[in-house]
Amino acid sequence: MSSENHKVSKKITLSEVTTKVVDASAKKKLKKVRKQISELQDTMYAHGKYSMLVCLQGMDTAGKDSLIREVFKDVNARGVEVHSFKVPTDKELKHDFLWRHYIALPERGKIGVFNRTHYENVLVTRVHPGYIMGENIPAIKGVDHLNDAFYHKRMEHINNFESHIAANGTIILKFFLHLSKEEQAKRLLRRINLREKNWKFSSGDLKERKLWDKYQVCYEDVLNRTSTEKAPWYIVPADDKPTARLIVASTILETLQQYKDIKEPELDEETKSRLTEFKSQLENEQ
């Protein structure tokens, strides 16, 4: 399952991109792929020169939480960190919009997952421009100042941010879980019908659903303006969850495999020359 089939490498029209691809053996394939990811992440951890940032965006019910659980199930807990960004706190609002994302970046050797990302700042705030006013930006006197130029400049800042962290060893992969409006309705109904899923349902989901078309326009603009060589976007058909998980996992694996310099470090010469001695010491203890 080649990642190139889903990569945004030219201008796209989101309505023309399918939301459903089904691989009948996706669950079986995923088990193999995630074990390979785990092995490569162990090597990356020992190597200590690269980190990986996996960004997940999508409409409500797109399957981000379950995807994280299934894709990273076999990765050593020390090697993966997940951050779910909610409404900014008072402290976060006293900094620039990228600050809280910068301090959450993964250390070298680790995989960081952003469940909702810095792109919320040019998606949700574009649909709900009033949210920007909480940032107290000096030049912004009212929502009428929040035109396309403002958001496009903010996207430029995001591109620069990603270029900077990529130059310092962060491998960036960004996934848009492309869900159909019909499938979202089914998943919301499931949350209502199944008692154990009720806690996931919010009336706010229905309010946001009414803004579906506006969100699609904003996503299309983001995908076209911020998919770069060092920080590419991948549009993942999300109507079939097992296949979506496989596409994401396969892209992560394929990307890590391209870094041929990620290798386990060698022992220093002195320690290496004394391995036989150390082995004898341990064997003589038994």
PDB file of C-alpha atoms in Angstrom:
ATOM      1  CA  MET A   1       0.000   0.000   0.000  1.00  0.00           C
ATOM      2  CA  SER A   2       2.121   2.879  -1.338  1.00  0.00           C
ATOM      3  CA  SER A   3       1.957   6.137   0.580  1.00  0.00           C
ATOM      4  CA  GLU A   4       2.414   8.046  -2.690  1.00  0.00           C
ATOM      5  CA  ASN A   5      -1.192   7.224  -3.580  1.00  0.00           C
ATOM      6  CA  HIS A   6      -2.360   9.379  -0.697  1.00  0.00           C
ATOM      7  CA  LYS A   7       0.307  12.079  -0.573  1.00  0.00           C
ATOM      8  CA  VAL A   8      -0.662  15.663  -1.398  1.00  0.00           C
ATOM      9  CA  SER A   9       1.980  16.513  -3.975  1.00  0.00           C
ATOM     10  CA  LYS A  10      -0.130  18.720  -6.232  1.00  0.00           C
ATOM     11  CA  LYS A  11      -3.193  20.890  -5.851  1.00  0.00           C
ATOM     12  CA  ILE A  12      -6.193  18.816  -4.815  1.00  0.00           C
ATOM     13  CA  THR A  13      -9.961  19.278  -4.794  1.00  0.00           C
ATOM     14  CA  LEU A  14     -11.114  17.540  -1.638  1.00  0.00           C
ATOM     15  CA  SER A  15     -14.583  16.675  -2.918  1.00  0.00           C
ATOM     16  CA  GLU A  16     -12.957  14.627  -5.680  1.00  0.00           C
ATOM     17  CA  VAL A  17     -10.922  12.488  -3.269  1.00  0.00           C
ATOM     18  CA  THR A  18     -12.549   9.244  -2.148  1.00  0.00           C
ATOM     19  CA  THR A  19     -13.408   8.716   1.507  1.00  0.00           C
ATOM     20  CA  LYS A  20     -13.578   4.930   1.290  1.00  0.00           C
ATOM     21  CA  VAL A  21     -11.024   2.286   0.372  1.00  0.00           C
ATOM     22  CA  VAL A  22     -11.443  -1.234   1.716  1.00  0.00           C
ATOM     23  CA  ASP A  23      -8.664  -3.782   2.149  1.00  0.00           C
ATOM     24  CA  ALA A  24     -10.284  -6.987   3.364  1.00  0.00           C
ATOM     25  CA  SER A  25      -7.046  -8.154   4.968  1.00  0.00           C
ATOM     26  CA  ALA A  26      -6.185  -4.805   6.580  1.00  0.00           C
ATOM     27  CA  LYS A  27      -6.298  -6.090  10.168  1.00  0.00           C
ATOM     28  CA  LYS A  28      -3.936  -8.965   9.407  1.00  0.00           C
ATOM     29  CA  LYS A  29      -1.515  -6.723   7.520  1.00  0.00           C
ATOM     30  CA  LEU A  30      -1.557  -4.127  10.284  1.00  0.00           C
ATOM     31  CA  LYS A  31      -0.284  -6.645  12.841  1.00  0.00           C
ATOM     32  CA  LYS A  32       2.821  -7.225  10.747  1.00  0.00           C
ATOM     33  CA  VAL A  33       3.394  -3.555   9.962  1.00  0.00           C
ATOM     34  CA  ARG A  34       3.111  -2.326  13.542  1.00  0.00           C
ATOM     35  CA  LYS A  35       5.636  -4.925  14.730  1.00  0.00           C
ATOM     36  CA  GLN A  36       8.071  -3.597  12.136  1.00  0.00           C
ATOM     37  CA  ILE A  37       7.405  -0.047  13.325  1.00  0.00           C
ATOM     38  CA  SER A  38       8.155  -1.171  16.880  1.00  0.00           C
ATOM     39  CA  GLU A  39      11.482  -2.681  15.855  1.00  0.00           C
ATOM     40  CA  LEU A  40      12.497   0.418  13.910  1.00  0.00           C
ATOM     41  CA  GLN A  41      11.453   2.689  16.762  1.00  0.00           C
ATOM     42  CA  ASP A  42      13.677   0.693  19.155  1.00  0.00           C
ATOM     43  CA  THR A  43      16.589   1.300  16.803  1.00  0.00           C
ATOM     44  CA  MET A  44      15.649   4.985  16.449  1.00  0.00           C
ATOM     45  CA  TYR A  45      15.566   5.293  20.252  1.00  0.00           C
ATOM     46  CA  ALA A  46      19.054   3.786  20.574  1.00  0.00           C
ATOM     47  CA  HIS A  47      20.341   5.919  17.684  1.00  0.00           C
ATOM     48  CA  GLY A  48      19.034   9.085  19.323  1.00  0.00           C
ATOM     49  CA  LYS A  49      19.377  11.474  16.388  1.00  0.00           C
ATOM     50  CA  TYR A  50      15.889  11.586  14.899  1.00  0.00           C
ATOM     51  CA  SER A  51      12.389  11.986  16.255  1.00  0.00           C
ATOM     52  CA  MET A  52       9.120  11.540  14.396  1.00  0.00           C
ATOM     53  CA  LEU A  53       6.033  13.743  14.625  1.00  0.00           C
ATOM     54  CA  VAL A  54       2.757  12.171  13.474  1.00  0.00           C
ATOM     55  CA  CYS A  55      -0.041  14.712  13.060  1.00  0.00           C
ATOM     56  CA  LEU A  56      -3.669  13.582  12.895  1.00  0.00           C
ATOM     57  CA  GLN A  57      -6.500  15.830  11.758  1.00  0.00           C
ATOM     58  CA  GLY A  58     -10.071  15.040  10.839  1.00  0.00           C
ATOM     59  CA  MET A  59     -13.699  15.809  11.503  1.00  0.00           C
ATOM     60  CA  ASP A  60     -15.387  14.487  14.648  1.00  0.00           C
ATOM     61  CA  THR A  61     -15.679  10.647  14.635  1.00  0.00           C
ATOM     62  CA  ALA A  62     -12.942  10.306  11.991  1.00  0.00           C
ATOM     63  CA  GLY A  63     -11.298   7.629  14.167  1.00  0.00           C
ATOM     64  CA  LYS A  64      -8.185   9.347  15.485  1.00  0.00           C
ATOM     65  CA  ASP A  65      -8.216   7.800  18.983  1.00  0.00           C
ATOM     66  CA  SER A  66      -8.726   4.224  17.873  1.00  0.00           C
ATOM     67  CA  LEU A  67      -6.156   4.661  15.102  1.00  0.00           C
ATOM     68  CA  ILE A  68      -3.520   5.724  17.637  1.00  0.00           C
ATOM     69  CA  ARG A  69      -4.353   2.732  19.822  1.00  0.00           C
ATOM     70  CA  GLU A  70      -4.157   0.195  17.003  1.00  0.00           C
ATOM     71  CA  VAL A  71      -1.165   1.559  15.079  1.00  0.00           C
ATOM     72  CA  PHE A  72       1.115   2.023  18.099  1.00  0.00           C
ATOM     73  CA  LYS A  73      -0.057  -0.980  20.129  1.00  0.00           C
ATOM     74  CA  ASP A  74       3.298  -2.777  19.812  1.00  0.00           C
ATOM     75  CA  VAL A  75       5.591   0.224  20.287  1.00  0.00           C
ATOM     76  CA  ASN A  76       7.483   0.375  23.575  1.00  0.00           C
ATOM     77  CA  ALA A  77       5.675   2.810  25.879  1.00  0.00           C
ATOM     78  CA  ARG A  78       8.891   4.775  26.415  1.00  0.00           C
ATOM     79  CA  GLY A  79       9.138   5.424  22.688  1.00  0.00           C
ATOM     80  CA  VAL A  80       5.790   7.055  21.876  1.00  0.00           C
ATOM     81  CA  GLU A  81       4.096  10.126  23.334  1.00  0.00           C
ATOM     82  CA  VAL A  82       0.549  11.246  22.514  1.00  0.00           C
ATOM     83  CA  HIS A  83      -0.691  14.803  22.950  1.00  0.00           C
ATOM     84  CA  SER A  84      -4.345  15.715  22.509  1.00  0.00           C
ATOM     85  CA  PHE A  85      -4.765  19.450  22.158  1.00  0.00           C
ATOM     86  CA  LYS A  86      -7.965  20.892  23.586  1.00  0.00           C
ATOM     87  CA  VAL A  87      -9.143  24.490  23.937  1.00  0.00           C
ATOM     88  CA  PRO A  88      -6.093  26.624  24.836  1.00  0.00           C
ATOM     89  CA  THR A  89      -5.620  27.372  28.520  1.00  0.00           C
ATOM     90  CA  ASP A  90      -5.186  30.900  29.867  1.00  0.00           C
ATOM     91  CA  LYS A  91      -1.435  30.313  30.073  1.00  0.00           C
ATOM     92  CA  GLU A  92      -1.260  29.021  26.492  1.00  0.00           C
ATOM     93  CA  LEU A  93      -3.198  32.041  25.250  1.00  0.00           C
ATOM     94  CA  LYS A  94      -0.519  34.299  26.733  1.00  0.00           C
ATOM     95  CA  HIS A  95       1.985  32.862  24.234  1.00  0.00           C
ATOM     96  CA  ASP A  96       2.012  32.731  20.437  1.00  0.00           C
ATOM     97  CA  PHE A  97      -0.243  30.113  18.861  1.00  0.00           C
ATOM     98  CA  LEU A  98       2.579  27.650  18.182  1.00  0.00           C
ATOM     99  CA  TRP A  99       4.129  27.723  21.673  1.00  0.00           C
ATOM    100  CA  ARG A 100       2.135  24.887  23.222  1.00  0.00           C
ATOM    101  CA  HIS A 101       2.896  22.668  20.236  1.00  0.00           C
ATOM    102  CA  TYR A 102       6.605  23.436  20.250  1.00  0.00           C
ATOM    103  CA  ILE A 103       7.038  22.392  23.886  1.00  0.00           C
ATOM    104  CA  ALA A 104       5.173  19.137  23.190  1.00  0.00           C
ATOM    105  CA  LEU A 105       7.496  18.018  20.394  1.00  0.00           C
ATOM    106  CA  PRO A 106       9.001  14.525  20.796  1.00  0.00           C
ATOM    107  CA  GLU A 107      12.542  14.063  22.037  1.00  0.00           C
ATOM    108  CA  ARG A 108      15.107  12.561  19.688  1.00  0.00           C
ATOM    109  CA  GLY A 109      14.536   8.830  19.527  1.00  0.00           C
ATOM    110  CA  LYS A 110      10.789   9.058  20.149  1.00  0.00           C
ATOM    111  CA  ILE A 111       7.600   9.181  18.111  1.00  0.00           C
ATOM    112  CA  GLY A 112       5.243  11.986  19.061  1.00  0.00           C
ATOM    113  CA  VAL A 113       1.591  11.901  18.045  1.00  0.00           C
ATOM    114  CA  PHE A 114      -0.470  15.074  17.910  1.00  0.00           C
ATOM    115  CA  ASN A 115      -4.163  14.149  18.137  1.00  0.00           C
ATOM    116  CA  ARG A 116      -5.484  17.357  16.665  1.00  0.00           C
ATOM    117  CA  THR A 117      -2.612  19.677  15.982  1.00  0.00           C
ATOM    118  CA  HIS A 118      -1.286  23.163  15.392  1.00  0.00           C
ATOM    119  CA  TYR A 119      -3.570  23.170  12.340  1.00  0.00           C
ATOM    120  CA  GLU A 120      -6.572  23.739  14.601  1.00  0.00           C
ATOM    121  CA  ASN A 121      -5.304  27.333  14.615  1.00  0.00           C
ATOM    122  CA  VAL A 122      -6.150  27.716  10.920  1.00  0.00           C
ATOM    123  CA  LEU A 123      -9.171  25.402  10.839  1.00  0.00           C
ATOM    124  CA  VAL A 124     -11.400  25.769  13.886  1.00  0.00           C
ATOM    125  CA  THR A 125     -10.450  29.423  14.317  1.00  0.00           C
ATOM    126  CA  ARG A 126     -11.256  30.089  10.676  1.00  0.00           C
ATOM    127  CA  VAL A 127     -14.705  28.587  11.066  1.00  0.00           C
ATOM    128  CA  HIS A 128     -15.112  30.312  14.440  1.00  0.00           C
ATOM    129  CA  PRO A 129     -13.034  33.514  14.082  1.00  0.00           C
ATOM    130  CA  GLY A 130     -14.150  34.799  17.467  1.00  0.00           C
ATOM    131  CA  TYR A 131     -11.776  32.308  19.095  1.00  0.00           C
ATOM    132  CA  ILE A 132      -8.812  34.319  17.823  1.00  0.00           C
ATOM    133  CA  MET A 133      -9.809  37.277  19.966  1.00  0.00           C
ATOM    134  CA  GLY A 134      -8.774  35.321  23.065  1.00  0.00           C
ATOM    135  CA  GLU A 135      -5.157  35.481  21.855  1.00  0.00           C
ATOM    136  CA  ASN A 136      -5.055  39.279  22.351  1.00  0.00           C
ATOM    137  CA  ILE A 137      -2.955  39.857  19.237  1.00  0.00           C
ATOM    138  CA  PRO A 138      -2.031  43.593  19.155  1.00  0.00           C
ATOM    139  CA  ALA A 139      -2.822  44.116  15.459  1.00  0.00           C
ATOM    140  CA  ILE A 140      -6.222  42.398  15.605  1.00  0.00           C
ATOM    141  CA  LYS A 141      -8.919  44.818  16.755  1.00  0.00           C
ATOM    142  CA  GLY A 142     -11.915  42.699  15.761  1.00  0.00           C
ATOM    143  CA  VAL A 143     -13.030  39.656  13.792  1.00  0.00           C
ATOM    144  CA  ASP A 144     -13.331  41.795  10.669  1.00  0.00           C
ATOM    145  CA  HIS A 145      -9.493  41.871  10.631  1.00  0.00           C
ATOM    146  CA  LEU A 146      -9.413  38.083  10.270  1.00  0.00           C
ATOM    147  CA  ASN A 147      -9.432  37.778   6.492  1.00  0.00           C
ATOM    148  CA  ASP A 148      -7.877  35.150   4.222  1.00  0.00           C
ATOM    149  CA  ALA A 149      -4.557  37.005   4.295  1.00  0.00           C
ATOM    150  CA  PHE A 150      -4.392  36.571   8.082  1.00  0.00           C
ATOM    151  CA  TYR A 151      -4.874  32.804   7.900  1.00  0.00           C
ATOM    152  CA  HIS A 152      -2.555  32.397   4.932  1.00  0.00           C
ATOM    153  CA  LYS A 153       0.163  34.269   6.838  1.00  0.00           C
ATOM    154  CA  ARG A 154      -0.443  31.971   9.801  1.00  0.00           C
ATOM    155  CA  MET A 155      -0.039  28.968   7.492  1.00  0.00           C
ATOM    156  CA  GLU A 156       3.263  30.445   6.347  1.00  0.00           C
ATOM    157  CA  HIS A 157       4.350  30.581   9.995  1.00  0.00           C
ATOM    158  CA  ILE A 158       3.384  26.906  10.334  1.00  0.00           C
ATOM    159  CA  ASN A 159       5.434  25.995   7.254  1.00  0.00           C
ATOM    160  CA  ASN A 160       8.428  27.814   8.751  1.00  0.00           C
ATOM    161  CA  PHE A 161       7.922  26.057  12.102  1.00  0.00           C
ATOM    162  CA  GLU A 162       7.867  22.654  10.427  1.00  0.00           C
ATOM    163  CA  SER A 163      10.862  23.490   8.250  1.00  0.00           C
ATOM    164  CA  HIS A 164      12.805  24.457  11.370  1.00  0.00           C
ATOM    165  CA  ILE A 165      12.059  21.284  13.339  1.00  0.00           C
ATOM    166  CA  ALA A 166      12.657  19.098  10.266  1.00  0.00           C
ATOM    167  CA  ALA A 167      16.116  20.656   9.873  1.00  0.00           C
ATOM    168  CA  ASN A 168      16.805  19.647  13.476  1.00  0.00           C
ATOM    169  CA  GLY A 169      15.954  15.975  13.028  1.00  0.00           C
ATOM    170  CA  THR A 170      12.178  15.697  13.322  1.00  0.00           C
ATOM    171  CA  ILE A 171      10.569  13.506  10.663  1.00  0.00           C
ATOM    172  CA  ILE A 172       7.104  14.951  10.031  1.00  0.00           C
ATOM    173  CA  LEU A 173       4.070  13.076   8.710  1.00  0.00           C
ATOM    174  CA  LYS A 174       0.622  14.686   8.582  1.00  0.00           C
ATOM    175  CA  PHE A 175      -2.564  12.697   8.035  1.00  0.00           C
ATOM    176  CA  PHE A 176      -6.005  14.060   7.226  1.00  0.00           C
ATOM    177  CA  LEU A 177      -8.605  11.379   7.972  1.00  0.00           C
ATOM    178  CA  HIS A 178     -11.038  12.045   5.161  1.00  0.00           C
ATOM    179  CA  LEU A 179     -14.498  11.061   6.365  1.00  0.00           C
ATOM    180  CA  SER A 180     -17.785  11.300   4.476  1.00  0.00           C
ATOM    181  CA  LYS A 181     -20.695  13.166   6.016  1.00  0.00           C
ATOM    182  CA  GLU A 182     -22.836  10.025   5.663  1.00  0.00           C
ATOM    183  CA  GLU A 183     -20.350   7.902   7.618  1.00  0.00           C
ATOM    184  CA  GLN A 184     -20.109  10.547  10.330  1.00  0.00           C
ATOM    185  CA  ALA A 185     -23.891  10.380  10.790  1.00  0.00           C
ATOM    186  CA  LYS A 186     -23.668   6.591  11.261  1.00  0.00           C
ATOM    187  CA  ARG A 187     -20.920   6.940  13.860  1.00  0.00           C
ATOM    188  CA  LEU A 188     -22.774   9.641  15.779  1.00  0.00           C
ATOM    189  CA  LEU A 189     -25.902   7.473  15.836  1.00  0.00           C
ATOM    190  CA  ARG A 190     -23.799   4.594  17.146  1.00  0.00           C
ATOM    191  CA  ARG A 191     -22.669   6.780  20.035  1.00  0.00           C
ATOM    192  CA  ILE A 192     -26.304   7.481  20.858  1.00  0.00           C
ATOM    193  CA  ASN A 193     -27.579   3.922  20.407  1.00  0.00           C
ATOM    194  CA  LEU A 194     -24.833   2.129  22.359  1.00  0.00           C
ATOM    195  CA  ARG A 195     -24.943   2.946  26.050  1.00  0.00           C
ATOM    196  CA  GLU A 196     -21.222   2.301  26.494  1.00  0.00           C
ATOM    197  CA  LYS A 197     -20.545   4.888  23.764  1.00  0.00           C
ATOM    198  CA  ASN A 198     -22.901   7.578  25.122  1.00  0.00           C
ATOM    199  CA  TRP A 199     -20.079   9.356  26.932  1.00  0.00           C
ATOM    200  CA  LYS A 200     -18.497  10.170  23.585  1.00  0.00           C
ATOM    201  CA  PHE A 201     -21.557  12.013  22.309  1.00  0.00           C
ATOM    202  CA  SER A 202     -21.905  15.764  22.598  1.00  0.00           C
ATOM    203  CA  SER A 203     -24.620  18.010  21.248  1.00  0.00           C
ATOM    204  CA  GLY A 204     -21.755  20.215  20.093  1.00  0.00           C
ATOM    205  CA  ASP A 205     -20.931  17.533  17.515  1.00  0.00           C
ATOM    206  CA  LEU A 206     -24.213  18.309  15.770  1.00  0.00           C
ATOM    207  CA  LYS A 207     -23.554  22.047  15.837  1.00  0.00           C
ATOM    208  CA  GLU A 208     -20.169  21.512  14.183  1.00  0.00           C
ATOM    209  CA  ARG A 209     -21.744  19.115  11.680  1.00  0.00           C
ATOM    210  CA  LYS A 210     -23.889  21.965  10.387  1.00  0.00           C
ATOM    211  CA  LEU A 211     -20.643  23.706   9.430  1.00  0.00           C
ATOM    212  CA  TRP A 212     -19.401  20.683   7.456  1.00  0.00           C
ATOM    213  CA  ASP A 213     -19.071  22.460   4.103  1.00  0.00           C
ATOM    214  CA  LYS A 214     -17.128  25.353   5.604  1.00  0.00           C
ATOM    215  CA  TYR A 215     -14.719  22.948   7.302  1.00  0.00           C
ATOM    216  CA  GLN A 216     -14.151  21.143   4.000  1.00  0.00           C
ATOM    217  CA  VAL A 217     -13.218  24.414   2.294  1.00  0.00           C
ATOM    218  CA  CYS A 218     -10.785  25.242   5.102  1.00  0.00           C
ATOM    219  CA  TYR A 219      -9.217  21.770   5.049  1.00  0.00           C
ATOM    220  CA  GLU A 220      -8.744  21.938   1.286  1.00  0.00           C
ATOM    221  CA  ASP A 221      -6.957  25.274   1.597  1.00  0.00           C
ATOM    222  CA  VAL A 222      -4.713  23.951   4.387  1.00  0.00           C
ATOM    223  CA  LEU A 223      -3.814  20.777   2.497  1.00  0.00           C
ATOM    224  CA  ASN A 224      -2.884  22.726  -0.613  1.00  0.00           C
ATOM    225  CA  ARG A 225      -0.857  25.410   1.171  1.00  0.00           C
ATOM    226  CA  THR A 226       1.012  23.391   3.802  1.00  0.00           C
ATOM    227  CA  SER A 227       1.952  20.076   2.203  1.00  0.00           C
ATOM    228  CA  THR A 228       5.700  20.356   1.713  1.00  0.00           C
ATOM    229  CA  GLU A 229       8.569  18.023   0.917  1.00  0.00           C
ATOM    230  CA  LYS A 230       9.720  17.904   4.553  1.00  0.00           C
ATOM    231  CA  ALA A 231       6.225  17.922   6.056  1.00  0.00           C
ATOM    232  CA  PRO A 232       3.825  16.244   3.620  1.00  0.00           C
ATOM    233  CA  TRP A 233       0.102  15.759   4.060  1.00  0.00           C
ATOM    234  CA  TYR A 234      -1.542  12.411   3.327  1.00  0.00           C
ATOM    235  CA  ILE A 235      -5.276  12.196   2.689  1.00  0.00           C
ATOM    236  CA  VAL A 236      -6.457   8.950   4.272  1.00  0.00           C
ATOM    237  CA  PRO A 237      -9.886   7.570   3.270  1.00  0.00           C
ATOM    238  CA  ALA A 238     -11.446   7.162   6.725  1.00  0.00           C
ATOM    239  CA  ASP A 239     -14.835   5.544   6.144  1.00  0.00           C
ATOM    240  CA  ASP A 240     -13.291   2.098   6.680  1.00  0.00           C
ATOM    241  CA  LYS A 241     -11.321   2.216   9.931  1.00  0.00           C
ATOM    242  CA  PRO A 242      -9.128  -0.906   9.476  1.00  0.00           C
ATOM    243  CA  THR A 243      -7.933   0.270   6.072  1.00  0.00           C
ATOM    244  CA  ALA A 244      -7.319   3.820   7.313  1.00  0.00           C
ATOM    245  CA  ARG A 245      -5.147   2.448  10.135  1.00  0.00           C
ATOM    246  CA  LEU A 246      -3.179   0.319   7.688  1.00  0.00           C
ATOM    247  CA  ILE A 247      -2.556   3.290   5.378  1.00  0.00           C
ATOM    248  CA  VAL A 248      -1.209   5.390   8.238  1.00  0.00           C
ATOM    249  CA  ALA A 249       0.924   2.576   9.654  1.00  0.00           C
ATOM    250  CA  SER A 250       2.310   1.658   6.225  1.00  0.00           C
ATOM    251  CA  THR A 251       3.244   5.287   5.565  1.00  0.00           C
ATOM    252  CA  ILE A 252       5.061   5.519   8.904  1.00  0.00           C
ATOM    253  CA  LEU A 253       6.943   2.283   8.218  1.00  0.00           C
ATOM    254  CA  GLU A 254       7.812   3.215   4.643  1.00  0.00           C
ATOM    255  CA  THR A 255       9.129   6.597   5.802  1.00  0.00           C
ATOM    256  CA  LEU A 256      11.283   5.183   8.604  1.00  0.00           C
ATOM    257  CA  GLN A 257      12.747   2.596   6.241  1.00  0.00           C
ATOM    258  CA  GLN A 258      14.048   5.402   4.023  1.00  0.00           C
ATOM    259  CA  TYR A 259      16.421   6.574   6.772  1.00  0.00           C
ATOM    260  CA  LYS A 260      19.284   4.153   6.203  1.00  0.00           C
ATOM    261  CA  ASP A 261      21.509   5.997   8.686  1.00  0.00           C
ATOM    262  CA  ILE A 262      19.284   5.035  11.629  1.00  0.00           C
ATOM    263  CA  LYS A 263      21.318   2.246  13.181  1.00  0.00           C
ATOM    264  CA  GLU A 264      22.033   0.912  16.645  1.00  0.00           C
ATOM    265  CA  PRO A 265      25.176   2.562  18.037  1.00  0.00           C
ATOM    266  CA  GLU A 266      28.413   0.605  18.235  1.00  0.00           C
ATOM    267  CA  LEU A 267      30.070  -0.172  21.562  1.00  0.00           C
ATOM    268  CA  ASP A 268      33.237   1.749  22.255  1.00  0.00           C
ATOM    269  CA  GLU A 269      36.404  -0.157  21.359  1.00  0.00           C
ATOM    270  CA  GLU A 270      37.504  -0.786  24.950  1.00  0.00           C
ATOM    271  CA  THR A 271      34.178  -2.319  25.996  1.00  0.00           C
ATOM    272  CA  LYS A 272      33.983  -4.338  22.795  1.00  0.00           C
ATOM    273  CA  SER A 273      37.484  -5.761  23.354  1.00  0.00           C
ATOM    274  CA  ARG A 274      36.536  -6.886  26.874  1.00  0.00           C
ATOM    275  CA  LEU A 275      33.210  -8.589  26.082  1.00  0.00           C
ATOM    276  CA  THR A 276      34.741 -12.041  26.506  1.00  0.00           C
ATOM    277  CA  GLU A 277      36.072 -11.008  29.913  1.00  0.00           C
ATOM    278  CA  PHE A 278      32.689  -9.652  31.021  1.00  0.00           C
ATOM    279  CA  LYS A 279      30.948 -12.793  29.760  1.00  0.00           C
ATOM    280  CA  SER A 280      33.322 -14.958  31.817  1.00  0.00           C
ATOM    281  CA  GLN A 281      32.655 -12.875  34.947  1.00  0.00           C
ATOM    282  CA  LEU A 282      28.901 -13.377  34.641  1.00  0.00           C
ATOM    283  CA  GLU A 283      29.164 -17.084  33.823  1.00  0.00           C
ATOM    284  CA  ASN A 284      31.471 -17.682  36.822  1.00  0.00           C
ATOM    285  CA  GLU A 285      28.821 -16.212  39.127  1.00  0.00           C
ATOM    286  CA  GLN A 286      26.413 -19.016  38.283  1.00  0.00           C
TER     287      GLN A 286
END
